[in-house]
Coordinates of C-alpha atoms in Angstrom, one line a residue:
M19 CA -84.1 -98.8 -15.1
K20 CA -84.1 -96.2 -17.8
W21 CA -86.4 -93.9 -15.8
T22 CA -84.3 -94.4 -12.7
W23 CA -81.1 -93.1 -14.5
L24 CA -83.0 -90.2 -16.0
L25 CA -84.3 -89.1 -12.5
L26 CA -80.8 -89.4 -11.1
I27 CA -79.3 -87.2 -13.8
M28 CA -82.0 -84.5 -13.3
A29 CA -81.2 -84.5 -9.5
V30 CA -77.5 -84.0 -10.1
V31 CA -78.1 -81.1 -12.5
S32 CA -80.5 -79.4 -10.1
L33 CA -77.9 -79.7 -7.2
S34 CA -75.1 -78.2 -9.4
A35 CA -77.3 -75.2 -10.2
C36 CA -78.0 -74.6 -6.5
V37 CA -74.3 -74.7 -5.7
D38 CA -73.4 -72.3 -8.5
E39 CA -76.1 -69.9 -7.3
Q40 CA -74.8 -70.0 -3.7
T41 CA -71.2 -69.4 -4.9
S42 CA -72.3 -66.4 -6.8
I43 CA -74.1 -64.9 -3.8
V44 CA -71.1 -65.4 -1.5
G45 CA -68.8 -63.9 -4.1
K46 CA -70.9 -60.8 -4.5
A47 CA -71.2 -60.4 -0.7
A48 CA -67.4 -60.7 -0.4
E49 CA -66.9 -57.9 -3.0
S50 CA -69.1 -55.6 -0.9
I51 CA -66.8 -55.9 2.2
P52 CA -64.2 -53.0 2.2
P53 CA -60.6 -54.0 2.4
L54 CA -58.7 -53.8 5.7
A55 CA -56.8 -50.5 6.2
T56 CA -53.0 -51.0 5.8
T57 CA -52.0 -47.6 7.3
A58 CA -53.0 -45.7 10.4
P59 CA -55.0 -42.5 9.9
A60 CA -53.0 -39.3 9.8
P61 CA -52.9 -37.4 13.2
S62 CA -54.9 -34.2 13.3
A63 CA -52.7 -31.1 12.9
S64 CA -52.2 -28.9 16.0
P65 CA -53.8 -25.5 16.0
D66 CA -51.7 -22.7 14.5
D67 CA -50.8 -20.2 17.3
G68 CA -48.9 -17.9 15.0
R69 CA -45.4 -18.9 16.3
Q70 CA -42.5 -19.7 14.0
I71 CA -39.5 -21.9 14.8
D72 CA -36.4 -19.7 15.1
T73 CA -32.7 -20.7 15.4
S74 CA -31.2 -17.3 14.8
V75 CA -28.6 -15.4 17.0
R76 CA -30.5 -12.8 19.0
A77 CA -27.6 -10.6 20.3
V78 CA -24.0 -10.0 19.4
G79 CA -21.0 -8.5 21.2
S80 CA -17.9 -8.0 19.1
S81 CA -14.4 -7.9 20.6
Q82 CA -10.9 -8.2 19.2
G83 CA -10.5 -11.4 21.1
G84 CA -13.6 -13.0 19.6
R85 CA -17.4 -12.7 19.5
L86 CA -20.1 -13.1 22.2
T87 CA -23.6 -14.3 21.0
V88 CA -26.9 -15.0 22.6
Q89 CA -28.6 -17.9 20.8
P90 CA -31.0 -20.8 21.3
V91 CA -29.7 -23.9 22.9
S92 CA -31.6 -25.8 20.1
Q93 CA -34.5 -23.9 18.8
A94 CA -36.8 -21.1 19.9
F95 CA -40.0 -19.5 18.7
Q96 CA -40.8 -16.1 17.2
A97 CA -44.2 -14.4 17.1
D98 CA -45.6 -10.9 17.1
L99 CA -46.1 -9.4 20.5
G100 CA -49.8 -8.9 19.5
A101 CA -50.9 -6.3 22.0
P102 CA -49.3 -3.1 23.3
S103 CA -48.0 -3.2 26.9
C104 CA -45.1 -2.0 29.0
Y105 CA -42.9 -4.4 27.1
G106 CA -43.5 -2.9 23.7
L107 CA -45.9 -2.2 20.8
D108 CA -48.3 -4.7 19.2
T109 CA -46.0 -4.9 16.1
D110 CA -42.9 -5.7 18.1
I111 CA -41.5 -9.2 18.0
R112 CA -41.2 -11.7 20.8
W113 CA -38.8 -14.7 21.0
S114 CA -39.1 -17.4 23.6
G115 CA -37.2 -20.5 24.3
D116 CA -34.1 -21.8 26.0
Y117 CA -31.1 -19.5 25.3
E118 CA -27.4 -19.5 26.1
A119 CA -24.5 -17.0 25.8
V120 CA -21.7 -18.4 23.7
W121 CA -18.1 -17.2 23.3
T122 CA -16.3 -17.8 20.1
A123 CA -12.6 -16.9 20.4
A124 CA -10.7 -15.5 17.5
A125 CA -8.9 -18.8 17.2
G126 CA -12.2 -20.5 16.6
D127 CA -12.8 -22.2 20.0
T128 CA -16.4 -22.0 21.1
K129 CA -17.8 -22.5 24.6
R130 CA -21.0 -21.8 26.5
I131 CA -20.5 -19.3 29.3
F132 CA -24.0 -18.8 30.6
T133 CA -27.5 -20.4 30.4
F134 CA -30.5 -18.2 30.7
P135 CA -33.7 -19.2 32.6
S136 CA -36.0 -21.7 31.0
D137 CA -38.4 -20.2 28.4
F138 CA -36.4 -17.0 28.3
E139 CA -38.1 -14.0 26.6
I140 CA -36.7 -11.4 24.2
I141 CA -38.8 -8.5 22.8
Q142 CA -37.4 -6.2 20.2
P143 CA -38.9 -3.8 17.5
V144 CA -36.9 -5.4 14.7
T145 CA -35.6 -8.8 13.7
A146 CA -31.9 -7.8 13.5
P147 CA -29.8 -9.1 16.4
I148 CA -29.2 -6.8 19.3
Q149 CA -25.8 -5.1 19.3
M150 CA -24.6 -5.2 22.9
T151 CA -23.2 -2.0 24.3
K152 CA -19.5 -2.3 25.0
L153 CA -17.9 -0.4 27.8
P154 CA -14.2 -0.4 29.0
V155 CA -13.8 -1.1 32.7
G156 CA -10.1 -1.3 33.5
K157 CA -8.6 -4.0 31.3
T158 CA -12.0 -5.7 30.8
E159 CA -14.5 -5.1 28.0
L160 CA -17.9 -5.0 29.5
F161 CA -20.9 -6.1 27.4
V162 CA -24.4 -5.0 28.3
F163 CA -27.3 -7.3 27.2
Q164 CA -30.9 -6.3 27.7
P165 CA -33.4 -8.8 26.2
R166 CA -36.2 -6.2 26.2
Y167 CA -35.8 -2.6 25.0
T168 CA -38.5 -1.0 27.1
D169 CA -40.3 -1.5 30.4
C170 CA -42.5 0.4 32.8
H171 CA -40.2 -0.1 35.8
A172 CA -36.9 -1.9 35.2
L173 CA -35.1 -3.4 32.2
E174 CA -33.7 -6.9 32.9
T175 CA -30.0 -6.4 32.3
Y176 CA -27.1 -9.0 32.1
L177 CA -23.4 -8.2 32.1
F178 CA -20.6 -10.2 30.4
G179 CA -16.9 -9.5 30.4
V180 CA -14.1 -10.2 28.0
S181 CA -10.5 -10.1 29.1
E182 CA -7.3 -11.6 27.6
G183 CA -9.3 -13.6 25.0
N184 CA -11.7 -15.1 27.5
A185 CA -15.4 -14.3 28.2
F186 CA -17.4 -14.8 31.3
P187 CA -20.7 -13.7 33.0
I188 CA -20.5 -11.0 35.7
A189 CA -22.5 -11.3 38.8
F190 CA -23.9 -8.6 41.1
E191 CA -22.8 -9.0 44.8
M192 CA -25.5 -6.9 46.6
D193 CA -24.2 -8.0 50.1
A194 CA -22.5 -10.9 51.7
D195 CA -25.5 -13.1 51.5
R196 CA -27.0 -12.1 48.1
T197 CA -25.5 -12.4 44.6
L198 CA -27.6 -11.9 41.5
D199 CA -26.9 -13.0 37.9
H200 CA -28.8 -10.0 36.5
L201 CA -30.2 -6.7 37.7
G202 CA -33.0 -4.2 36.8
L203 CA -31.9 -0.9 35.2
F204 CA -34.1 2.2 35.1
P205 CA -35.6 2.3 31.6
H206 CA -33.8 4.5 29.0
T207 CA -30.8 5.1 31.2
R208 CA -27.1 4.2 30.7
L209 CA -24.4 2.9 32.9
Q210 CA -21.9 5.5 34.0
V211 CA -18.3 4.2 34.2
N212 CA -15.6 5.9 36.2
G213 CA -12.5 3.8 36.2
Q214 CA -13.5 0.6 38.1
E215 CA -16.7 2.2 39.5
I216 CA -20.0 1.6 37.8
L217 CA -23.0 3.9 38.6
W218 CA -26.2 2.0 38.1
T219 CA -29.7 3.4 38.4
G220 CA -32.1 0.7 39.6
G221 CA -35.7 0.2 38.6
Y222 CA -38.7 1.1 40.7
G223 CA -42.2 -0.1 41.4
A224 CA -45.6 1.2 42.4
G225 CA -45.6 3.1 45.6
Q226 CA -41.9 3.8 45.7
D227 CA -40.9 7.4 46.3
T228 CA -37.3 7.0 45.5
V229 CA -35.0 5.1 43.2
D230 CA -31.8 3.3 44.2
V231 CA -28.6 4.5 42.5
Y232 CA -26.0 1.8 43.0
H233 CA -22.3 2.4 43.2
F234 CA -20.5 -0.8 42.1
Q235 CA -16.8 -1.6 42.2
Y236 CA -15.8 -4.1 39.5
I237 CA -13.6 -6.8 41.0
A238 CA -11.8 -8.2 37.9
E239 CA -10.3 -11.3 39.7
E240 CA -13.7 -12.5 40.9
H241 CA -15.8 -11.3 37.8
I242 CA -18.2 -9.5 40.1
M243 CA -19.8 -6.1 40.6
K244 CA -19.5 -5.5 44.3
L245 CA -22.0 -3.0 45.7
M246 CA -20.2 -0.3 47.7
K247 CA -23.0 2.1 48.5
T248 CA -26.5 3.1 47.5
D249 CA -28.0 6.6 47.0
K250 CA -31.7 7.5 46.9
V251 CA -33.1 9.8 44.3
R252 CA -36.6 10.7 43.1
P253 CA -37.8 9.2 39.8
S254 CA -38.2 12.7 38.4
E255 CA -34.5 13.3 39.0
V256 CA -33.3 10.4 36.9
K257 CA -31.9 11.5 33.6
V258 CA -33.5 9.4 30.8
E259 CA -32.8 9.2 27.1
Q260 CA -35.6 9.2 24.6
R261 CA -35.9 6.2 22.3

């Protein structure tokens, strides 16, 4: 009986040692397993294309009745032009985005009067806002907005009017079936105003022997420039102004 109890005690001790050894092995294995990630990996950054977010006013027209501005609808982008072309020098600045023309009356009321095409482009040699040229046409103050300062063939040109404290876009009625919201102007030329008549030298393209000189009559009640007649002149006869 004595030997039986001795053998039983030795068996229990041996079994306990095996259990302790297995527990140690499992514990070390568990320590080697990396913990589960608690956060998602950060997304990779998009490549830098050199553009900067811009929310600045890009053009201003000042009137006694208020102020006309061209500004982003929300935000736009600014970058160097990067390469010389008909649109400017490589050091010029290019803005692009969704823009609008906004009228702020002297009393403080603000309203959108025009929305430019999607992804509108402005190119200028300096970061200061464009000061729109102001011309009196009858009782209307006419503001000339050109998003680019130079071009090989024609400068994209928009007209806005201010009268009796109110601002509005001015359309170009070329004929009964065609009305435009902007028109090309021969680079480095000015509008000539004679009362209600506007003399406008149009742009030209490759292969053209002549340039159109438009005679517009401003119709104040309809806020339109109505084309009355068109002359033809040679490009060499157009009087241009140096920058």
